[in-house]
Amino acid sequence: MIEDYLVLSVILFCIGILGVISRRNVFTVLMSIELMLNAANLAFVAFARLNETMDGQILAMMVIAVAAAEAALGLAVIILLHRQKGRLDSNVFSLLKG
Amino acid sequence: MHDLVSFLPLVITCTGALLLMLYAVCPKAEQEKASLMSMGFFAVAFFAQLLVVCTVSRPLFPETFNGMLGVSGFTNAACLIVYACGFFTTLSSHTYFRENHFATVEFYSLLLFSAVGMVLLSMARELITAFIALEIMSLAIYVLVGFNRASSRSTEAIFKYLILGAFSGAFFCMGTAMIYGAAGSTRFDSIAEWLAFNPATTPLMLGGAFFLLITIFFKISAFPFHAWVLDVYDGSSNPITGFMATALKTAVFAMIANFLALSGNLHDSWITGLFWIAVFTMFGGNLIAIGQDNVKRMIAASGIVHSGYLLIALVAINSEYFSGAVIAYYLAAYSVATLGMFAALSWLGGEGEKRVTFDDFKGLAKRQPLAAATIAVFLLSMAGIPPTAGFMGKFYIITSAISAGQIALGVLGIISSIISMWYYLRLIVSMYFHDAEEDFIVDGSSLASISTVALAVAVFAIGLFPLVL
């Protein structure tokens, strides 16, 4: 039963990684990162149930708060990008070549 | 009482950040005044941190924080480095923003906030606390990187850094969840208790530690997560690049050294992995640095190499008598030289950072002998020439590797440091053995020039410090 939640969490995490790596739209990339954080939250809650402690539930709340802060900054950066480039495609970044 | 004293510097920095944030609302707010205030807060926090005497590792306010924060001699040293980095970064920003006009009061507030995150990160004795501290630090740094909103280079830099940073942050979170699943707690002491009776190679523990290390390798720009560092350093302003290269690395190394020193069990299971990462980081960083024409990118790439040396020290830590002295000493030596380099660049770079390549600094010694001499001191310290701090730092790291039985790693570290002479000496040659093509007219009385001299003195002071003891 608990294992199912963990499997779901791993699947969500992998979808998130794939999204960050393969998608070109900056919004989708940001959403994929949120998905990865939420996969971790699911794992926290599932493990809290497994270990029969409440810690995991509280840790998940903390992570949600941090994810919100990160999303706020991410959206601000996307607005800035849109103003400068007029597009939301990560292919347009070519000034800095590592 | 001891706890309160240990906590005081953090409170001072946090108060400073909040006060500056309030000051920014004030209609008469000026960024020059804000920079002086932030210098004051960093200096006071630094001296308050000096008052903290700590010989043994102990938890901070054990009833209130439930052992989630702790102090030790190593943490104190890391905090001191962070405050000093903040202070000198403020000095160089003060000068930098005379030529480049995009600073507001919030810039200094964010600098203090990121220092709060760094100090919390080195004090963290619990993984979610570490995650939150990491995010406080990173969110502030992201904004500082992209502070010049008119420049599309810096927008690209912040975007790259934000996406990759948040991506690696998600790994940290998942790793914490897995360790929580294995050990039933995210507190370091409980994890250490669990590891005393269980192997560190159980799948959940191994996977969790692996994910944590991915995040850490990303933050310290170790191989194979180093690709972002050149672009982000290149796209951000000179003082901030210096701050990221030094204070951020210090805090992250403090956290991971505290974590790996939890139990010999955990550390042993990662020695082979860390060994190869250290080797690839050193040589990969050297290869990248040799190919650079831009001084800022060269320093960024050399930062990768220095992360490699610090990873050698991580391989060699002894979890039974962990003091972290070698790591703290090297971080101090590296920070002083790198900060000095970026203070000099902020000062000499001019408007819009027009002097950036090796050729732009041709003949600097003829026009600005003092500036050229201090830059040469910083470069020689980074290359590890005696009697500078960089030499002593490398000496300690390599002896610690050899006494931990990692002779191959010690030898590879020496080879890497010989290779690194190539690109450090290139700038010195270009400053001293070419004729000047321009006059290098810069503001001579600026704070950044004072701080380069102070840091050049500190290079020798730190280098000779162990001989005094």
Coordinates of C-alpha atoms in Angstrom, one line a residue:
Chain A
M1 CA 0.0 0.0 0.0
I2 CA 2.7 2.5 1.1
E3 CA 4.9 1.1 -1.7
D4 CA 2.3 2.3 -4.2
Y5 CA 2.7 5.9 -3.0
L6 CA 6.4 5.6 -3.3
V7 CA 6.3 4.2 -6.8
L8 CA 4.0 7.1 -7.8
S9 CA 6.4 9.6 -6.2
V10 CA 9.3 8.1 -8.2
I11 CA 7.3 8.2 -11.4
L12 CA 6.4 11.9 -10.8
F13 CA 10.0 12.7 -10.1
C14 CA 11.1 11.1 -13.3
I15 CA 8.4 12.9 -15.3
G16 CA 9.7 16.2 -13.7
I17 CA 13.3 15.4 -14.7
L18 CA 12.3 14.5 -18.3
G19 CA 10.3 17.8 -18.5
V20 CA 13.2 19.9 -17.4
I21 CA 15.6 18.2 -19.8
S22 CA 13.5 17.9 -22.9
R23 CA 11.0 20.8 -22.9
R24 CA 11.9 24.1 -24.5
N25 CA 9.1 26.3 -23.1
V26 CA 10.3 28.0 -19.9
F27 CA 6.9 27.7 -18.3
T28 CA 6.9 23.9 -18.7
V29 CA 10.4 23.7 -17.3
L30 CA 9.3 25.7 -14.2
M31 CA 6.2 23.5 -13.8
S32 CA 8.4 20.3 -14.1
I33 CA 10.5 21.5 -11.3
E34 CA 7.4 22.1 -9.1
L35 CA 6.4 18.5 -10.0
M36 CA 9.7 17.2 -8.8
L37 CA 9.3 19.1 -5.5
N38 CA 5.8 17.7 -5.1
A39 CA 7.1 14.2 -5.8
A40 CA 9.4 14.7 -2.8
N41 CA 6.5 15.9 -0.7
L42 CA 4.5 12.8 -1.6
A43 CA 7.5 10.7 -0.5
F44 CA 7.8 12.6 2.8
V45 CA 4.1 12.0 3.6
A46 CA 4.3 8.3 2.6
F47 CA 7.4 7.8 4.7
A48 CA 5.7 9.6 7.6
R49 CA 3.0 7.1 7.4
L50 CA 5.4 4.2 7.2
N51 CA 7.5 5.4 10.1
E52 CA 4.4 6.4 12.1
T53 CA 5.8 9.8 12.9
M54 CA 4.4 13.2 12.1
D55 CA 7.7 14.8 11.1
G56 CA 7.3 14.0 7.4
Q57 CA 4.0 15.9 7.2
I58 CA 5.5 19.0 8.6
L59 CA 8.6 18.7 6.4
A60 CA 6.2 18.6 3.4
M61 CA 4.6 21.9 4.5
M62 CA 8.1 23.5 4.7
V63 CA 8.9 22.3 1.2
I64 CA 5.6 23.7 -0.1
A65 CA 6.5 27.1 1.4
V66 CA 10.0 27.1 -0.3
A67 CA 8.5 25.9 -3.6
A68 CA 6.1 28.9 -3.5
A69 CA 9.0 31.3 -3.0
E70 CA 10.9 29.7 -5.9
A71 CA 7.8 29.9 -8.2
A72 CA 7.3 33.6 -7.4
L73 CA 10.9 34.3 -8.4
G74 CA 10.7 32.1 -11.4
L75 CA 7.6 33.9 -12.7
A76 CA 9.3 37.3 -12.2
V77 CA 12.2 36.1 -14.2
I78 CA 9.9 34.8 -17.0
I79 CA 8.2 38.2 -17.2
L80 CA 11.6 39.8 -17.5
L81 CA 12.6 37.4 -20.2
H82 CA 9.4 38.0 -22.1
R83 CA 10.0 41.7 -22.0
Q84 CA 13.5 41.4 -23.4
K85 CA 13.1 38.7 -25.9
G86 CA 9.4 38.6 -26.7
R87 CA 9.5 34.8 -26.7
L88 CA 9.4 32.1 -24.0
D89 CA 11.5 29.5 -25.8
S90 CA 14.8 28.6 -24.2
N91 CA 16.4 28.4 -27.6
V92 CA 16.6 32.1 -27.8
F93 CA 19.4 32.3 -25.2
S94 CA 22.6 32.5 -27.1
L95 CA 24.6 35.3 -25.5
L96 CA 26.4 33.2 -23.0
K97 CA 28.0 30.0 -24.4
G98 CA 29.8 27.9 -21.8
Chain B
M1 CA 24.1 32.5 27.5
H2 CA 26.7 30.8 25.3
D3 CA 23.9 30.0 22.9
L4 CA 22.8 33.5 22.8
V5 CA 26.3 34.8 22.0
S6 CA 26.7 32.2 19.3
F7 CA 23.4 33.2 17.8
L8 CA 24.0 36.9 18.0
P9 CA 25.9 37.4 14.7
L10 CA 23.1 35.8 12.8
V11 CA 20.6 38.0 14.5
I12 CA 22.6 41.1 13.7
T13 CA 22.8 40.1 10.0
C14 CA 19.1 39.3 9.8
T15 CA 18.2 42.6 11.6
G16 CA 20.4 44.5 9.2
A17 CA 18.8 42.9 6.2
L18 CA 15.3 43.7 7.4
L19 CA 16.3 47.3 8.4
L20 CA 17.7 47.9 4.9
M21 CA 14.6 46.5 3.4
L22 CA 12.6 49.0 5.4
Y23 CA 15.0 51.8 4.5
A24 CA 14.5 51.1 0.8
V25 CA 10.9 52.2 1.2
C26 CA 12.0 55.6 2.5
P27 CA 11.7 58.2 -0.3
K28 CA 15.1 59.7 0.5
A29 CA 16.9 56.4 0.5
E30 CA 20.3 56.4 -1.2
Q31 CA 22.3 53.3 -2.2
E32 CA 25.6 54.8 -1.1
K33 CA 24.3 55.2 2.5
A34 CA 22.8 51.7 2.3
S35 CA 26.2 50.3 1.3
L36 CA 27.9 52.0 4.3
M37 CA 25.1 50.6 6.6
S38 CA 25.6 47.1 5.2
M39 CA 29.4 47.3 5.7
G40 CA 28.7 48.3 9.3
F41 CA 26.4 45.3 9.8
F42 CA 28.9 42.8 8.3
A43 CA 31.7 44.3 10.4
V44 CA 29.7 44.1 13.6
A45 CA 28.6 40.6 12.8
F46 CA 32.2 39.6 12.1
F47 CA 33.4 41.0 15.5
A48 CA 30.4 39.4 17.3
Q49 CA 31.4 36.1 15.7
L50 CA 34.9 36.5 17.0
L51 CA 33.6 36.6 20.5
V52 CA 32.1 33.1 20.1
V53 CA 34.5 30.7 21.7
C54 CA 33.7 27.2 20.8
T55 CA 36.0 24.2 21.3
V56 CA 33.5 21.3 21.2
S57 CA 30.6 20.8 18.9
R58 CA 27.3 21.5 20.6
P59 CA 23.6 22.1 19.7
L60 CA 22.3 25.6 19.8
F61 CA 19.2 26.2 22.0
P62 CA 18.6 22.4 22.3
E63 CA 15.1 22.9 23.8
T64 CA 13.9 25.5 21.3
F65 CA 15.4 24.1 18.1
N66 CA 15.4 20.5 19.1
G67 CA 19.0 20.0 18.0
M68 CA 18.4 21.4 14.5
L69 CA 21.1 24.0 14.7
G70 CA 24.5 23.5 16.1
V71 CA 27.9 25.3 16.5
S72 CA 31.4 24.0 16.4
G73 CA 34.9 25.4 15.7
F74 CA 34.5 24.6 12.1
T75 CA 31.1 26.3 11.8
N76 CA 32.5 29.4 13.5
A77 CA 35.3 29.6 11.0
A78 CA 32.9 29.2 8.1
C79 CA 30.7 32.0 9.5
L80 CA 33.7 34.3 9.9
I81 CA 34.7 33.7 6.3
V82 CA 31.1 34.4 5.2
Y83 CA 30.9 37.7 7.1
A84 CA 34.3 38.8 5.9
C85 CA 33.3 38.0 2.3
G86 CA 30.2 40.0 2.7
F87 CA 32.1 43.0 4.1
F88 CA 34.6 43.0 1.2
T89 CA 31.9 42.4 -1.4
T90 CA 30.1 45.5 0.0
L91 CA 33.3 47.5 -0.3
S92 CA 33.8 46.5 -3.9
S93 CA 30.1 47.0 -4.8
H94 CA 30.4 50.6 -3.4
T95 CA 33.1 51.3 -5.9
Y96 CA 31.5 49.2 -8.7
F97 CA 28.3 51.2 -8.6
R98 CA 30.0 54.5 -9.0
E99 CA 30.6 53.5 -12.6
N100 CA 27.6 51.2 -13.2
H101 CA 24.3 52.7 -12.2
F102 CA 21.8 50.0 -11.5
A103 CA 22.1 49.5 -7.8
T104 CA 19.3 50.2 -5.4
V105 CA 19.1 49.9 -1.6
E106 CA 17.6 46.4 -1.9
F107 CA 20.9 45.1 -3.4
Y108 CA 22.6 45.4 0.0
S109 CA 19.6 44.0 1.8
L110 CA 19.7 40.9 -0.4
L111 CA 23.4 40.6 0.2
L112 CA 22.7 40.4 3.9
F113 CA 19.9 38.0 3.4
S114 CA 22.1 35.7 1.4
A115 CA 24.7 35.9 4.2
V116 CA 21.9 34.9 6.7
G117 CA 21.2 31.8 4.5
M118 CA 24.8 30.9 4.4
V119 CA 25.4 31.2 8.1
L120 CA 22.2 29.1 8.7
L121 CA 23.5 26.5 6.2
S122 CA 26.7 26.1 8.0
M123 CA 24.9 25.8 11.4
A124 CA 22.3 23.4 10.1
R125 CA 22.2 20.0 11.8
E126 CA 19.0 18.8 10.1
L127 CA 18.4 18.3 6.5
I128 CA 15.2 20.3 6.0
T129 CA 16.8 23.2 7.9
A130 CA 19.7 22.9 5.5
F131 CA 17.3 22.9 2.5
I132 CA 15.6 26.0 3.7
A133 CA 18.9 27.7 4.4
L134 CA 20.1 26.7 1.0
E135 CA 17.0 28.2 -0.6
I136 CA 17.2 31.5 1.4
M137 CA 20.8 31.8 0.2
S138 CA 20.1 30.8 -3.4
L139 CA 16.9 32.9 -3.8
A140 CA 18.8 36.0 -2.7
I141 CA 21.8 35.2 -4.9
Y142 CA 19.5 34.6 -8.0
V143 CA 18.2 38.1 -7.6
L144 CA 21.6 39.6 -7.1
V145 CA 22.9 37.8 -10.3
G146 CA 20.1 39.3 -12.4
F147 CA 20.1 42.7 -10.7
N148 CA 21.0 44.6 -13.9
R149 CA 17.6 44.3 -15.5
A150 CA 18.6 46.2 -18.6
S151 CA 21.3 43.7 -19.5
S152 CA 20.1 40.7 -21.4
R153 CA 23.3 38.9 -20.5
S154 CA 22.5 39.1 -16.8
T155 CA 18.9 38.0 -17.5
E156 CA 20.2 34.9 -19.3
A157 CA 22.5 34.3 -16.4
I158 CA 19.8 34.5 -13.8
F159 CA 17.5 32.3 -15.9
K160 CA 20.1 29.6 -16.3
Y161 CA 21.1 29.7 -12.7
L162 CA 17.5 29.7 -11.4
I163 CA 16.4 26.8 -13.5
L164 CA 19.4 24.7 -12.8
G165 CA 19.5 25.7 -9.1
A166 CA 15.8 24.9 -8.6
F167 CA 16.3 21.6 -10.4
S168 CA 19.2 20.6 -8.2
G169 CA 17.2 21.9 -5.1
A170 CA 14.5 19.3 -6.0
F171 CA 17.2 16.6 -5.8
F172 CA 18.1 17.8 -2.4
C173 CA 14.5 17.6 -1.3
M174 CA 14.1 14.1 -2.7
G175 CA 17.3 12.9 -1.1
T176 CA 16.1 14.2 2.2
A177 CA 12.9 12.3 1.8
M178 CA 14.8 9.1 1.1
I179 CA 17.1 9.5 4.1
Y180 CA 14.0 10.3 6.2
G181 CA 12.5 7.0 4.9
A182 CA 15.6 5.1 5.8
A183 CA 16.6 6.6 9.1
G184 CA 13.2 7.8 10.3
S185 CA 14.5 11.3 11.0
T186 CA 16.2 14.1 9.2
R187 CA 18.3 15.2 12.2
F188 CA 22.0 14.6 11.9
D189 CA 22.4 13.0 15.3
S190 CA 19.5 10.6 14.7
I191 CA 20.9 9.7 11.3
A192 CA 24.3 9.1 13.0
E193 CA 22.6 6.8 15.5
W194 CA 20.9 4.9 12.8
L195 CA 24.1 4.6 10.8
A196 CA 25.9 3.1 13.8
F197 CA 23.7 0.0 13.6
N198 CA 22.9 -0.1 9.9
P199 CA 25.1 -0.1 6.8
A200 CA 25.2 3.1 4.8
T201 CA 24.6 1.0 1.7
T202 CA 21.0 0.3 2.2
P203 CA 19.2 1.4 -1.0
L204 CA 17.3 4.3 0.5
M205 CA 20.3 5.7 2.4
L206 CA 22.6 5.3 -0.6
G207 CA 20.1 6.9 -3.0
G208 CA 19.4 9.7 -0.5
A209 CA 23.0 10.6 0.0
F210 CA 23.6 10.3 -3.7
F211 CA 20.8 12.9 -4.4
L212 CA 22.2 15.2 -1.7
L213 CA 25.6 15.0 -3.2
I214 CA 24.3 15.9 -6.6
T215 CA 22.9 19.1 -5.2
I216 CA 26.1 19.9 -3.4
F217 CA 28.3 19.1 -6.5
F218 CA 26.0 21.5 -8.4
K219 CA 26.4 24.3 -5.9
I220 CA 30.2 24.0 -5.7
S221 CA 30.4 23.5 -9.4
A222 CA 32.1 20.1 -9.3
F223 CA 32.4 17.9 -12.4
P224 CA 30.0 16.9 -14.1
F225 CA 27.8 19.8 -12.9
H226 CA 30.2 22.6 -13.7
A227 CA 28.9 23.8 -17.0
W228 CA 26.7 26.6 -15.7
V229 CA 29.4 28.3 -13.7
L230 CA 31.2 30.1 -16.5
D231 CA 28.0 31.6 -17.9
V232 CA 26.5 32.6 -14.6
Y233 CA 29.8 34.2 -13.4
D234 CA 30.2 35.9 -16.7
G235 CA 26.7 37.3 -16.7
S236 CA 26.6 38.7 -13.2
S237 CA 28.3 41.8 -11.9
N238 CA 31.9 41.6 -10.6
P239 CA 31.3 42.0 -6.8
I240 CA 28.5 39.4 -6.9
T241 CA 30.7 37.0 -8.8
G242 CA 33.3 37.3 -6.1
F243 CA 30.7 36.8 -3.4
M244 CA 29.2 33.7 -5.1
A245 CA 32.6 32.2 -5.7
T246 CA 33.7 32.5 -2.1
A247 CA 31.0 32.8 0.5
L248 CA 28.5 30.4 -1.2
K249 CA 31.2 27.8 -1.6
T250 CA 32.3 28.2 2.0
A251 CA 28.7 27.6 3.3
V252 CA 28.0 24.7 1.1
F253 CA 31.3 23.0 2.0
A254 CA 30.7 23.5 5.7
M255 CA 27.3 21.8 5.4
I256 CA 28.5 18.8 3.4
A257 CA 31.6 18.3 5.6
N258 CA 29.3 18.3 8.7
F259 CA 27.0 15.8 6.9
L260 CA 29.8 13.4 5.7
A261 CA 31.5 13.5 9.1
L262 CA 28.4 12.2 10.7
S263 CA 29.6 8.6 10.7
G264 CA 32.6 6.8 9.3
N265 CA 30.2 4.4 7.8
L266 CA 28.6 7.0 5.5
H267 CA 31.9 8.6 4.6
D268 CA 33.6 5.3 3.7
S269 CA 30.8 4.4 1.3
W270 CA 31.5 7.6 -0.7
I271 CA 35.3 7.7 -0.7
T272 CA 35.7 6.1 -4.1
G273 CA 33.0 8.3 -5.7
L274 CA 34.5 11.5 -4.1
F275 CA 38.0 10.4 -5.3
W276 CA 37.0 10.3 -9.0
I277 CA 34.8 13.5 -8.7
A278 CA 37.8 15.3 -7.2
V279 CA 40.2 14.2 -9.9
F280 CA 37.8 15.0 -12.8
T281 CA 36.9 18.4 -11.2
M282 CA 40.6 19.4 -10.9
F283 CA 41.6 18.4 -14.4
G284 CA 38.4 19.3 -16.1
G285 CA 38.5 22.8 -14.5
N286 CA 42.1 23.2 -15.6
L287 CA 41.3 22.3 -19.2
I288 CA 38.5 24.8 -19.3
A289 CA 40.5 27.5 -17.6
I290 CA 43.4 27.2 -20.1
G291 CA 41.1 27.9 -23.0
Q292 CA 39.7 31.2 -21.6
D293 CA 40.5 34.7 -22.8
N294 CA 38.3 36.5 -20.4
V295 CA 39.7 37.1 -16.9
K296 CA 36.3 36.6 -15.2
R297 CA 35.7 33.3 -17.0
M298 CA 39.3 32.2 -16.2
I299 CA 38.7 32.9 -12.5
A300 CA 35.3 31.1 -12.7
A301 CA 37.0 28.0 -14.2
S302 CA 39.8 28.2 -11.6
G303 CA 37.1 28.1 -9.0
I304 CA 36.1 24.7 -10.3
V305 CA 39.7 23.6 -9.8
H306 CA 39.7 24.9 -6.2
S307 CA 36.5 23.0 -5.6
G308 CA 38.5 19.9 -6.7
Y309 CA 41.2 20.6 -4.1
L310 CA 38.5 21.0 -1.4
L311 CA 37.0 17.7 -2.5
I312 CA 40.4 16.1 -1.8
A313 CA 40.1 17.5 1.8
L314 CA 36.5 16.0 2.0
V315 CA 37.9 12.6 1.0
A316 CA 40.5 12.9 3.7
I317 CA 38.3 14.0 6.6
N318 CA 38.4 11.8 9.6
S319 CA 34.9 11.4 11.0
E320 CA 36.2 10.3 14.5
Y321 CA 38.2 13.5 15.2
F322 CA 36.5 15.8 12.7
S323 CA 37.7 19.4 13.1
G324 CA 37.4 20.6 9.5
A325 CA 40.5 22.8 10.1
V326 CA 42.1 21.9 6.8
I327 CA 38.9 22.7 4.8
A328 CA 38.3 26.0 6.8
Y329 CA 41.9 27.1 6.2
Y330 CA 41.8 26.4 2.5
L331 CA 38.4 28.2 2.2
A332 CA 39.9 31.2 4.0
A333 CA 43.0 31.2 1.7
Y334 CA 40.9 30.8 -1.4
S335 CA 38.3 33.4 -0.4
V336 CA 40.9 36.1 0.3
A337 CA 42.6 35.7 -3.1
T338 CA 39.4 35.4 -5.1
L339 CA 37.7 38.3 -3.3
G340 CA 40.7 40.4 -3.9
M341 CA 40.7 39.5 -7.6
F342 CA 37.1 40.6 -7.9
A343 CA 37.6 43.7 -5.9
A344 CA 40.4 44.6 -8.3
L345 CA 38.2 43.8 -11.3
S346 CA 35.3 45.9 -9.9
W347 CA 37.6 48.8 -9.5
L348 CA 39.6 48.5 -12.7
G349 CA 36.8 47.1 -14.9
G350 CA 35.4 50.5 -15.5
E351 CA 32.0 51.4 -16.8
G352 CA 30.0 48.5 -18.1
E353 CA 32.9 46.1 -17.3
K354 CA 34.8 47.2 -20.4
R355 CA 38.1 45.7 -19.3
V356 CA 37.6 41.9 -19.2
T357 CA 40.1 40.1 -21.4
F358 CA 43.8 39.3 -20.7
D359 CA 44.7 41.8 -23.4
D360 CA 42.8 44.6 -21.7
F361 CA 45.2 44.4 -18.8
K362 CA 48.3 44.7 -20.9
G363 CA 50.8 47.0 -19.3
L364 CA 48.8 47.6 -16.1
A365 CA 52.0 47.5 -14.1
K366 CA 53.4 50.6 -15.9
R367 CA 50.3 52.7 -15.2
Q368 CA 49.0 51.3 -11.9
P369 CA 51.9 49.5 -10.2
L370 CA 50.1 49.0 -6.9
A371 CA 47.0 47.4 -8.5
A372 CA 49.2 45.2 -10.7
A373 CA 51.2 44.1 -7.6
T374 CA 48.1 43.2 -5.6
I375 CA 46.6 41.3 -8.5
A376 CA 49.9 39.4 -8.9
V377 CA 49.8 38.5 -5.2
F378 CA 46.3 37.1 -5.5
L379 CA 47.2 35.1 -8.6
L380 CA 50.3 33.7 -7.0
S381 CA 48.3 32.7 -3.9
M382 CA 45.8 30.9 -6.1
A383 CA 48.6 29.2 -7.9
G384 CA 50.1 28.1 -4.6
I385 CA 53.4 29.9 -4.5
P386 CA 55.0 30.2 -1.0
P387 CA 54.8 32.2 1.3
T388 CA 51.2 33.0 0.4
A389 CA 48.1 31.5 2.0
G390 CA 47.3 29.5 -1.1
F391 CA 50.5 27.5 -0.7
M392 CA 49.9 26.7 3.0
G393 CA 46.3 25.7 2.1
K394 CA 47.4 23.3 -0.6
F395 CA 50.2 22.0 1.6
Y396 CA 47.7 21.1 4.4
I397 CA 45.2 19.5 1.9
I398 CA 47.9 17.4 0.3
T399 CA 49.4 16.3 3.6
S400 CA 45.9 15.4 5.0
A401 CA 45.3 13.3 1.8
I402 CA 48.6 11.5 2.3
S403 CA 48.1 10.8 6.0
A404 CA 44.6 9.4 5.1
G405 CA 46.3 7.0 2.8
Q406 CA 45.2 8.7 -0.4
I407 CA 48.7 9.1 -1.9
A408 CA 47.5 9.0 -5.5
L409 CA 45.1 11.9 -4.9
G410 CA 47.8 14.0 -3.2
V411 CA 50.1 13.5 -6.3
L412 CA 47.3 14.3 -8.7
G413 CA 46.6 17.5 -6.7
I414 CA 50.2 18.6 -7.0
I415 CA 50.1 17.9 -10.8
S416 CA 46.9 19.9 -11.2
S417 CA 48.4 22.8 -9.3
I418 CA 51.4 22.8 -11.6
I419 CA 49.1 22.9 -14.6
S420 CA 47.2 25.8 -13.1
M421 CA 50.3 28.0 -13.2
W422 CA 49.8 28.3 -16.9
Y423 CA 46.8 30.5 -16.8
Y424 CA 47.6 32.4 -13.6
L425 CA 51.0 33.4 -15.0
R426 CA 49.5 34.4 -18.3
L427 CA 47.7 37.4 -16.7
I428 CA 50.9 38.3 -14.8
V429 CA 52.9 38.2 -18.0
S430 CA 50.3 40.3 -19.7
M431 CA 50.4 42.9 -16.9
Y432 CA 54.1 43.1 -16.5
F433 CA 55.8 42.3 -19.9
H434 CA 53.7 44.3 -22.3
D435 CA 53.5 48.0 -23.0
A436 CA 50.4 49.9 -21.9
E437 CA 47.9 50.7 -24.5
E438 CA 45.7 52.8 -22.3
D439 CA 45.9 54.9 -19.2
F440 CA 43.7 52.9 -16.8
I441 CA 42.2 56.0 -15.4
V442 CA 40.2 54.9 -12.4
D443 CA 39.0 56.4 -9.2
G444 CA 42.1 56.1 -7.0
S445 CA 40.6 56.8 -3.7
S446 CA 37.9 54.2 -3.9
L447 CA 37.0 51.6 -1.2
A448 CA 37.7 48.7 -3.6
S449 CA 41.3 49.8 -4.0
I450 CA 41.7 49.9 -0.2
S451 CA 40.2 46.5 0.1
T452 CA 42.5 45.0 -2.5
V453 CA 45.5 46.2 -0.4
A454 CA 43.9 44.9 2.8
L455 CA 43.2 41.5 1.1
A456 CA 46.8 41.3 -0.3
V457 CA 48.1 41.8 3.3
A458 CA 45.6 39.2 4.5
V459 CA 47.0 36.7 1.9
F460 CA 50.4 36.9 3.7
A461 CA 48.9 37.1 7.1
I462 CA 46.9 33.9 6.6
G463 CA 49.9 32.3 5.0
L464 CA 52.1 33.0 8.0
F465 CA 49.4 32.4 10.6
P466 CA 50.2 28.7 11.1
L467 CA 53.8 29.5 11.7
V468 CA 52.9 31.8 14.6
L469 CA 50.8 29.1 16.3

